Tab-separated table of C-alpha atoms and ligand atoms in Angstrom:
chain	number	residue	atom	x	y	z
A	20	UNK	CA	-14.786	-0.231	-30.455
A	21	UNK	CA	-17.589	-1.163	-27.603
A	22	UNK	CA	-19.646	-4.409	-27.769
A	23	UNK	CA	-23.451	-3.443	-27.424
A	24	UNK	CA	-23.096	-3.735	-23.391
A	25	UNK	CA	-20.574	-0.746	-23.747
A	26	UNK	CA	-17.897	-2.758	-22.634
A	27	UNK	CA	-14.438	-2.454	-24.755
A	28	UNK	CA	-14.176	-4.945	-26.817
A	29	UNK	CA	-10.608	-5.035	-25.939
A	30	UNK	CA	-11.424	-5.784	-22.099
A	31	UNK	CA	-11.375	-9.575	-21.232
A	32	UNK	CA	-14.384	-10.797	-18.970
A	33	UNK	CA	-13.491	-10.662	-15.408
A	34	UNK	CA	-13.995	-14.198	-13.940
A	35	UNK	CA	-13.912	-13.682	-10.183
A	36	UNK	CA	-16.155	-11.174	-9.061
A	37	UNK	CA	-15.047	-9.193	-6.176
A	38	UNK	CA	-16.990	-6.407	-3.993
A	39	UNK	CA	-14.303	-4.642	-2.122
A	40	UNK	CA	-10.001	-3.875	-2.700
A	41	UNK	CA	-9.145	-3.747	0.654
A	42	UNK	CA	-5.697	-4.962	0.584
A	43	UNK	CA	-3.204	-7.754	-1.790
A	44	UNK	CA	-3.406	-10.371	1.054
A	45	UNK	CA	-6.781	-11.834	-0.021
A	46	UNK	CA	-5.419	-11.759	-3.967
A	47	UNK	CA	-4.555	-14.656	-5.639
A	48	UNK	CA	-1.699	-14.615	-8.470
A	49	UNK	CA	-4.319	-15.505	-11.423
A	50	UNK	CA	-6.464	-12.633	-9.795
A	51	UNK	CA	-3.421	-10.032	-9.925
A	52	UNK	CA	-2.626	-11.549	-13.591
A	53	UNK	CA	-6.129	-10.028	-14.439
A	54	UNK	CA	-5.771	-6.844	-13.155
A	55	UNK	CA	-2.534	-6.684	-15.176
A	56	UNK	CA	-3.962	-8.131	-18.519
A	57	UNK	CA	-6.459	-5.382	-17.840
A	58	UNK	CA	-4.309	-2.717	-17.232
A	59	UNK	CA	-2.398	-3.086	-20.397
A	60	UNK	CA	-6.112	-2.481	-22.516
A	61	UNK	CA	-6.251	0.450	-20.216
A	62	UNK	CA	-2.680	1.856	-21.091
A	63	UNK	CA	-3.862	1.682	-24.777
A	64	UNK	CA	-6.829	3.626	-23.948
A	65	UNK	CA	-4.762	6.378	-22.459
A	66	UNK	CA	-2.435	6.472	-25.307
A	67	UNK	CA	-5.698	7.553	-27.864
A	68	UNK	CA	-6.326	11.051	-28.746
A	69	UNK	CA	-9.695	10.687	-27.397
A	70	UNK	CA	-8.687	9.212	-23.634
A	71	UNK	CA	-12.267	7.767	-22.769
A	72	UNK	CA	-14.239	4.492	-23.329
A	73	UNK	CA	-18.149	4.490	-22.084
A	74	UNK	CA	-17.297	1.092	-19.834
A	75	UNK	CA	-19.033	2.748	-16.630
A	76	UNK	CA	-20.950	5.305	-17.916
A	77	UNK	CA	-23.960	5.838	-15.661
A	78	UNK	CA	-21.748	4.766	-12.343
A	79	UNK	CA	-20.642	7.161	-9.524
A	80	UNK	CA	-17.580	7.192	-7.847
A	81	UNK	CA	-16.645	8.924	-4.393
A	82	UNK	CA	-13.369	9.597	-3.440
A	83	UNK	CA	-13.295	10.476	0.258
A	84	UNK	CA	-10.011	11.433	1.604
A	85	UNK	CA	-9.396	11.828	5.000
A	86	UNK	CA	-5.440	12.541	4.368
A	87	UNK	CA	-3.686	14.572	1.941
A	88	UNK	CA	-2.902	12.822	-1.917
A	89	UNK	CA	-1.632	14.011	-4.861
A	90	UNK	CA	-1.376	10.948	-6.854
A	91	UNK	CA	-4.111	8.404	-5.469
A	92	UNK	CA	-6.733	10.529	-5.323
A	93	UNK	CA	-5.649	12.510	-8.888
A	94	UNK	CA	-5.146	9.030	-10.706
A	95	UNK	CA	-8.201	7.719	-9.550
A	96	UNK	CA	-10.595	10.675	-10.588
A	97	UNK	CA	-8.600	10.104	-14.234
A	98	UNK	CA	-9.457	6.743	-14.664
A	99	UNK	CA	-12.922	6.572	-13.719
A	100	UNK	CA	-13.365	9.884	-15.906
A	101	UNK	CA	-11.581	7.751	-18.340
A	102	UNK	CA	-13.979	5.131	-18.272
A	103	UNK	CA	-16.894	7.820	-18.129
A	104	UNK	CA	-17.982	7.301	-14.716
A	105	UNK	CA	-19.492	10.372	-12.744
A	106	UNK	CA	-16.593	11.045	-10.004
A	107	UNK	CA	-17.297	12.890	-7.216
A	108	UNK	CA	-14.200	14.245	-4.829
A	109	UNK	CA	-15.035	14.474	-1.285
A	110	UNK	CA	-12.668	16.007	1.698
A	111	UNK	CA	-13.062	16.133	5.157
A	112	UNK	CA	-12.769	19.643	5.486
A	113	UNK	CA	-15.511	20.034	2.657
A	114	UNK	CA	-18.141	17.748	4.325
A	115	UNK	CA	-20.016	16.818	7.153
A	116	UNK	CA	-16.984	14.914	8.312
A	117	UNK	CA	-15.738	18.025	9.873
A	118	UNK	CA	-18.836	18.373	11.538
A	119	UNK	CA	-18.239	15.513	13.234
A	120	UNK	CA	-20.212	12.726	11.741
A	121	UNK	CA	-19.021	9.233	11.966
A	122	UNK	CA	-17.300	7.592	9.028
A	123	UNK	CA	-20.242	5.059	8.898
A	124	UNK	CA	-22.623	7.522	8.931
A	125	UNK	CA	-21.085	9.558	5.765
A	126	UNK	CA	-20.616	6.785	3.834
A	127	UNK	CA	-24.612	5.808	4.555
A	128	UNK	CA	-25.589	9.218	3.652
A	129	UNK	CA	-23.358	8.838	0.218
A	130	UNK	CA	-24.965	5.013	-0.417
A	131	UNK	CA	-28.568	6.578	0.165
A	132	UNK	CA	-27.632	9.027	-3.156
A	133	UNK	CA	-26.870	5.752	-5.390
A	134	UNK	CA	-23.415	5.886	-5.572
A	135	UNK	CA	-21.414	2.382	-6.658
A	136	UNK	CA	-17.989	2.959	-5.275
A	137	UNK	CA	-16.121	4.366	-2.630
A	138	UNK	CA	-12.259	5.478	-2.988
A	139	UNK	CA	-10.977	6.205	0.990
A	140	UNK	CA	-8.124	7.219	2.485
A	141	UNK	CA	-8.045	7.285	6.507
A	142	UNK	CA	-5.146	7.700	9.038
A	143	UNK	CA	-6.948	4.680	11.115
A	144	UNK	CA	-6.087	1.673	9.960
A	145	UNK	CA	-8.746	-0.436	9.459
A	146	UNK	CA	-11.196	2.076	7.907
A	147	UNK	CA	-11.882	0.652	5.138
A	148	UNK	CA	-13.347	-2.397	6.452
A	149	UNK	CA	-15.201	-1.068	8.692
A	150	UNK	CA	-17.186	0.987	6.375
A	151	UNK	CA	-16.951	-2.720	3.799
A	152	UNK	CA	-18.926	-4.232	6.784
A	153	UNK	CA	-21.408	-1.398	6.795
A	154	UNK	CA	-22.196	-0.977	3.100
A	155	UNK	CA	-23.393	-2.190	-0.075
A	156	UNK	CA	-21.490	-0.022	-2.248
A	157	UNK	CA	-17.782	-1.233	-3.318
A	158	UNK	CA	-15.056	0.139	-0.967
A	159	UNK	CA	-11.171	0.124	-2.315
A	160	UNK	CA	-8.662	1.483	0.369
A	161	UNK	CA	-6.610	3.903	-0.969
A	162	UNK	CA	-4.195	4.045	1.731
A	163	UNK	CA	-5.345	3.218	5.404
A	164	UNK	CA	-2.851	4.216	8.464
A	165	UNK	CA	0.047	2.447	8.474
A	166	UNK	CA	-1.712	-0.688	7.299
A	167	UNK	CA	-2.238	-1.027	3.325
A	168	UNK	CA	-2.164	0.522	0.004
A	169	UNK	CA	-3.286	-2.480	-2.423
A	170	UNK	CA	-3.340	0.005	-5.278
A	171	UNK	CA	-0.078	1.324	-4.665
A	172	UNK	CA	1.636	-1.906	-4.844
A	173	UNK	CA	-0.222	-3.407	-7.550
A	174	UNK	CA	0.543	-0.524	-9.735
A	175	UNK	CA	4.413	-1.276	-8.218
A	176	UNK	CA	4.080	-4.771	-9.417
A	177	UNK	CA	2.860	-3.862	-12.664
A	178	UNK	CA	5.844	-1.906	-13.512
A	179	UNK	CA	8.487	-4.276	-12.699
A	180	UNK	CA	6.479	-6.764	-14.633
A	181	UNK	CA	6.859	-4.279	-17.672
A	182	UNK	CA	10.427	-4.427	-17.388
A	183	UNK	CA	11.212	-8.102	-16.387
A	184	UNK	CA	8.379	-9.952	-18.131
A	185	UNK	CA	7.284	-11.883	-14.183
A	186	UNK	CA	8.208	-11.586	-10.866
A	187	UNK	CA	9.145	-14.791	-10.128
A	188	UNK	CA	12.626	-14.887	-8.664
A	189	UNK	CA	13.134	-11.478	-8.354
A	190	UNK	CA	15.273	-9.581	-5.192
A	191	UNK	CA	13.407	-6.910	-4.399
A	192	UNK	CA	15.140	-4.766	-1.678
A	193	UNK	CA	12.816	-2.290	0.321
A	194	UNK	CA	14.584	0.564	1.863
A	195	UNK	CA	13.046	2.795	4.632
A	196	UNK	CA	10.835	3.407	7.124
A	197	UNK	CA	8.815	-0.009	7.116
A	198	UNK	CA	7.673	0.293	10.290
A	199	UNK	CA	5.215	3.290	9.306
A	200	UNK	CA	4.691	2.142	5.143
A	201	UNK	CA	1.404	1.238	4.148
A	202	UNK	CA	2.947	0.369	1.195
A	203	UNK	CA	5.717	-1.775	2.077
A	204	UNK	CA	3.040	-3.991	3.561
A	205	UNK	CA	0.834	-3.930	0.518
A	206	UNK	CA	4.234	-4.778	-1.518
A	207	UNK	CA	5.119	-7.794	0.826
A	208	UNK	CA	1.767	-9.235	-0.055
A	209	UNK	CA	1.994	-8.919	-3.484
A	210	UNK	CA	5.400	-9.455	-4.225
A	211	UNK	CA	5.161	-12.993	-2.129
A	212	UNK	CA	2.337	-14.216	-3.993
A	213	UNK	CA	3.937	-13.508	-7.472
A	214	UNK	CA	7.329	-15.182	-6.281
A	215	UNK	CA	9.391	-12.023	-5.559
A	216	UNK	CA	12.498	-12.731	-3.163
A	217	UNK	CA	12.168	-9.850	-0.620
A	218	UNK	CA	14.603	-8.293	1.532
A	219	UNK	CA	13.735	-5.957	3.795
A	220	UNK	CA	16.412	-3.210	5.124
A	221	UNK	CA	15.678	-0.033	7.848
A	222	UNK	CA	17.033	0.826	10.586
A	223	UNK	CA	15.885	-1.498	13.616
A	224	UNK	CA	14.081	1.339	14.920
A	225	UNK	CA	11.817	1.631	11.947
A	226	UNK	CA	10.792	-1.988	11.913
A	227	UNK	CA	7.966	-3.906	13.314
A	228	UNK	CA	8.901	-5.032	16.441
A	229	UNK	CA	7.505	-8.232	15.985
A	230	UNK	CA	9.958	-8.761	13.029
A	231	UNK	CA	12.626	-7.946	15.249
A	232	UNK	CA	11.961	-10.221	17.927
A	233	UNK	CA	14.457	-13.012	18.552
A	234	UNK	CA	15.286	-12.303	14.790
A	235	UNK	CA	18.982	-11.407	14.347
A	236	UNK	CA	19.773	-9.693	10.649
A	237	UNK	CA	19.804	-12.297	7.790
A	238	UNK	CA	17.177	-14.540	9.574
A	239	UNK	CA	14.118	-15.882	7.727
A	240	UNK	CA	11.377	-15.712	8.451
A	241	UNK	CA	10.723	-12.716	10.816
A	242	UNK	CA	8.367	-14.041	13.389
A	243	UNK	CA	5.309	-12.701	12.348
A	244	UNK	CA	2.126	-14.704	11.297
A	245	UNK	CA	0.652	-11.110	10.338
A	246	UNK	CA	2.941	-11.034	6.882
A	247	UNK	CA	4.833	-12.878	4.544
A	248	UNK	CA	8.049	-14.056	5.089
A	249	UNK	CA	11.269	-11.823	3.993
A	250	UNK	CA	14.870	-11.174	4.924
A	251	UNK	CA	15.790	-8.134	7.268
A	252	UNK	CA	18.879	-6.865	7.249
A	253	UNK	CA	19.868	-3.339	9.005
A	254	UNK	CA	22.962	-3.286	6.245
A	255	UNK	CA	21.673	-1.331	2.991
A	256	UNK	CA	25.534	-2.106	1.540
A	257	UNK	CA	25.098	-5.605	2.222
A	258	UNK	CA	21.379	-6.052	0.977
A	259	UNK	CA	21.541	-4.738	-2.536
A	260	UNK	CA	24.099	-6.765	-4.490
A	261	UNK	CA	21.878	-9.200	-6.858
A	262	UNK	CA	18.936	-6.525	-6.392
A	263	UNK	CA	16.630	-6.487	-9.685
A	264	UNK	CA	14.420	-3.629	-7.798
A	265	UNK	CA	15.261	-0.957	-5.172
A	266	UNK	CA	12.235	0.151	-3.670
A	267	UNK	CA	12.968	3.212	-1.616
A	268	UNK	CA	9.970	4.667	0.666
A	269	UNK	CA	9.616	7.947	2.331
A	270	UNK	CA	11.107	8.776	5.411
A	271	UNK	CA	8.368	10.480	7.478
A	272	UNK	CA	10.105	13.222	8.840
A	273	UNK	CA	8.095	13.412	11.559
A	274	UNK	CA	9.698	10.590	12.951
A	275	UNK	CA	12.852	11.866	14.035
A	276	UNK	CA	10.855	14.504	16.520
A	277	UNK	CA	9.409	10.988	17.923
A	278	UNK	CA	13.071	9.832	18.951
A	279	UNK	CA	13.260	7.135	16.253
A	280	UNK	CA	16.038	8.126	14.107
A	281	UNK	CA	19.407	10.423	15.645
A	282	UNK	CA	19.597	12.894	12.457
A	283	UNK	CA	18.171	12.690	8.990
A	284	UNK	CA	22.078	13.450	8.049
A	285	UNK	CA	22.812	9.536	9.856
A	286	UNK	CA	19.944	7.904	8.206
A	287	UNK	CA	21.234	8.975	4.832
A	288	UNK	CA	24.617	8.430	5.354
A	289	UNK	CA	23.548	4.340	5.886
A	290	UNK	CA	20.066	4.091	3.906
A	291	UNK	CA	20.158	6.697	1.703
A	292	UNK	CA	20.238	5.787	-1.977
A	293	UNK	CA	22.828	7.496	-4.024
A	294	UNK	CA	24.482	6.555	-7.305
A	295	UNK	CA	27.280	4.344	-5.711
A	296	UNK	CA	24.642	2.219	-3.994
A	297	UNK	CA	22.242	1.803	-6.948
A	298	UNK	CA	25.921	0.318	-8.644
A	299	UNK	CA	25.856	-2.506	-6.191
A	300	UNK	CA	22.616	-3.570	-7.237
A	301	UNK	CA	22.407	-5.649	-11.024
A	302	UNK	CA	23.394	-3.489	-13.838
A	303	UNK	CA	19.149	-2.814	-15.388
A	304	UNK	CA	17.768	-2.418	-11.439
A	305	UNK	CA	15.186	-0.322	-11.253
A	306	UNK	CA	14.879	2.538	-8.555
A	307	UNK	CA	11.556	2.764	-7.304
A	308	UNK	CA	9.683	5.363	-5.168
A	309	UNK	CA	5.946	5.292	-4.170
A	310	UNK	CA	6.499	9.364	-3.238
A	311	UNK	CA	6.316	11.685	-2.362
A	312	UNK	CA	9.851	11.801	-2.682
A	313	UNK	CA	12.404	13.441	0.047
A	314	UNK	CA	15.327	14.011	-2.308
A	315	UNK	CA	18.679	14.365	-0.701
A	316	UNK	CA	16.908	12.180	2.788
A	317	UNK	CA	16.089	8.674	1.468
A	318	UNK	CA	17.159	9.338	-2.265
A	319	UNK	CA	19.898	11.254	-4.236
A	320	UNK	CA	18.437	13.586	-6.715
A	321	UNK	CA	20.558	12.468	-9.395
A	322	UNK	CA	19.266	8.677	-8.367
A	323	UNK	CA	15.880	9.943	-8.559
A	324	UNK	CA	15.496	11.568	-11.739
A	325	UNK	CA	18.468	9.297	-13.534
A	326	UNK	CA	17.697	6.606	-16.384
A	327	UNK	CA	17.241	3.620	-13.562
A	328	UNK	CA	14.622	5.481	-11.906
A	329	UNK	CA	11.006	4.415	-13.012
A	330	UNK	CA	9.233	7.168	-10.717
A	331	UNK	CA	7.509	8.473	-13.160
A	332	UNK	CA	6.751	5.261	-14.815
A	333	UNK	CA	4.793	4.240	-11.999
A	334	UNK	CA	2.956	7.517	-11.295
A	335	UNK	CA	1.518	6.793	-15.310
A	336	UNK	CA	0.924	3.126	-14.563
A	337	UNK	CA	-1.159	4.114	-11.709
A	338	UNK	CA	-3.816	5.870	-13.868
A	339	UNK	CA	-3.551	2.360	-15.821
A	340	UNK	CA	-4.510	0.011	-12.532
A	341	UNK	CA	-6.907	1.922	-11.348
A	342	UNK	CA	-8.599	1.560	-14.471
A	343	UNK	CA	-8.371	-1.800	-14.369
A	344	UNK	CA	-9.613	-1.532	-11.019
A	345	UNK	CA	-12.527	0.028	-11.442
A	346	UNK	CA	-13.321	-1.927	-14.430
A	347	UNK	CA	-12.993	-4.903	-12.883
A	348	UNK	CA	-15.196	-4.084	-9.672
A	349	UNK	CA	-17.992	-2.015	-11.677
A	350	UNK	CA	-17.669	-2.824	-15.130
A	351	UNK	CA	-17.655	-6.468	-15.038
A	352	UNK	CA	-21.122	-6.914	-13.593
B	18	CP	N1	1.948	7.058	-3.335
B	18	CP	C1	0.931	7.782	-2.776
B	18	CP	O1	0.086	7.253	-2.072
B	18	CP	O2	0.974	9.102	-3.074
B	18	CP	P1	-0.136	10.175	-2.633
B	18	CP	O3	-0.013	10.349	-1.137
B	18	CP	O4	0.219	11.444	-3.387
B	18	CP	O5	-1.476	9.635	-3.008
């Protein structure tokens, strides 16, 4: 049922009032509580016969992807459809963008039409807010360089929440390349501010050097003044026992032409996650993937698709968050 303003009357009022989603790090935990609280109206909307509610009828949404997505850019043209919102799917190749006009400069030409929200994706890190500085309209990163994903992680927050009740005191244990994950640095955020224990294990090629720096395995903090603290450890075996959460990420394959790793066949034999691994963890640990997924590199395919694995799970939730989301940053006004 809507109230008159078209808002669900299930939706509670969103207190803070934000402009932009740029990344977790300026989130506080009552602000990620919301988005939760929100979320869980949304789920019930997407479990109706009729998935739609009028909540932002009458607002436009780009999504301007400058990288390929399957589930970011999919999930987000659900939700705002969900919420009736006019969504409008631009690519680089598709646009003047491939003409060579500036980032700025599109997203001016796309503010001049009236729209009220921007959904990017950009290899540069840092995107994002530079076109936030530049504009009017509501920016949320969906995935800049190697720098953020906020919506990623929240929707990864969201669904160990559905399975543990809170974060606090969890071990979270995040496998892979973190050197090159967006996400993994969206997670840290997150995970710190709703009292997650994190431990972080990769190779020490594939970890910020700063991390590394005078900062032997087991050491807390790394030194770094750019993240929160977490563990390191270059020991997958030793890291997992007492896990509530494995969090694998994606080995970009690309990175073993770039002299990083000796053989994909090595960096499975120590990091990948297979069914003997995921026993060292607690007995309900959940396996966790933001994918795409490189099954038989960073994850056994019987891990993958076996009853610990929430994959899935959090490729639904995402429609959820980004709901939420959008609700919160265009509906709430
Ligand atoms: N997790 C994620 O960002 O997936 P896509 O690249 O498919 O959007």
């Amino acid at each position: 049922m809507a109230e008159a303003s078209g808002r669900p009357a299930v939706l509670p009022r969103t207190m803070h009032q934000r402009r932009h989603i740029l990344d977790l790090d300026d989130f506080s935990r009552d602000e990620i509580v919301r988005v939760f609280d929100a979320a869980d109206s949304m789920r019930e909307v997407m479990q109706r016969d009729i998935k739609k509610v009028p909540t932002l009828r009458g607002k436009v949404i780009v999504t301007l992807f400058y990288e390929a997505s399957t589930r970011t850019r999919v999930s987000f043209e659900i939700a705002g459809k969900a919420l009736s919102a006019d969504v409008v799917n631009l690519s680089a190749s598709g646009s003047c963008v491939s003409k060579g006009v500036s980032l700025v400069d599109t997203v001016r030409t796309l503010e001049a039409m009236g729209i009220d929200a921007v959904v990017v994706r950009h290899s540069a890190s840092g995107a994002p807010y530079l076109m936030a500085q530049h504009l009017r309209t509501s920016v949320i990163n969906a995935g800049d360089g190697w720098h953020a994903h906020p919506t990623q992680a929240l929707l990864d927050l969201y669904t160990m929440r559905g399975h543990f009740g809170a974060l606090d005191g969890l071990k979270v244990v995040i496998v892979g390349d973190v050197l090159h994950s967006r996400v993994a640095r969206s997670n840290l955020w997150g995970l710190h501010t709703m009292g997650a224990e994190v431990v972080v294990c990769a190779p020490p090629t594939l970890v910020p050097a700063a991390w590394r720096a005078g900062c032997e395995p087991q050491v807390e903090p790394p030194p770094s003044r750019l993240l929160p603290p977490v563990r390191l450890s270059y020991d997958l075996d030793e890291a997992l026992p007492g896990a509530d959460v494995i969090m694998v990420l994606r080995l970009q394959r690309e990175r073993q032409q770039s002299g990083l790793l000796p053989t994909l066949r090595e960096y499975s034999r120590r990091y990948g996650v297979n069914a003997a691994r995921v026993a060292l963890a607690r007995p309900n640990a959940l396996v966790m993937h933001p994918g795409p997924v490189n099954e038989g590199v960073e994850i056994a395919p019987d891990v993958a698709h076996g009853a610990q694995s929430v994959i899935e799970e959090q490729v639904r939730n995402g429609v959820a968050i980004r709901m939420a989301l959008l609700y919160q940053l265009l509906g709430g006004r």
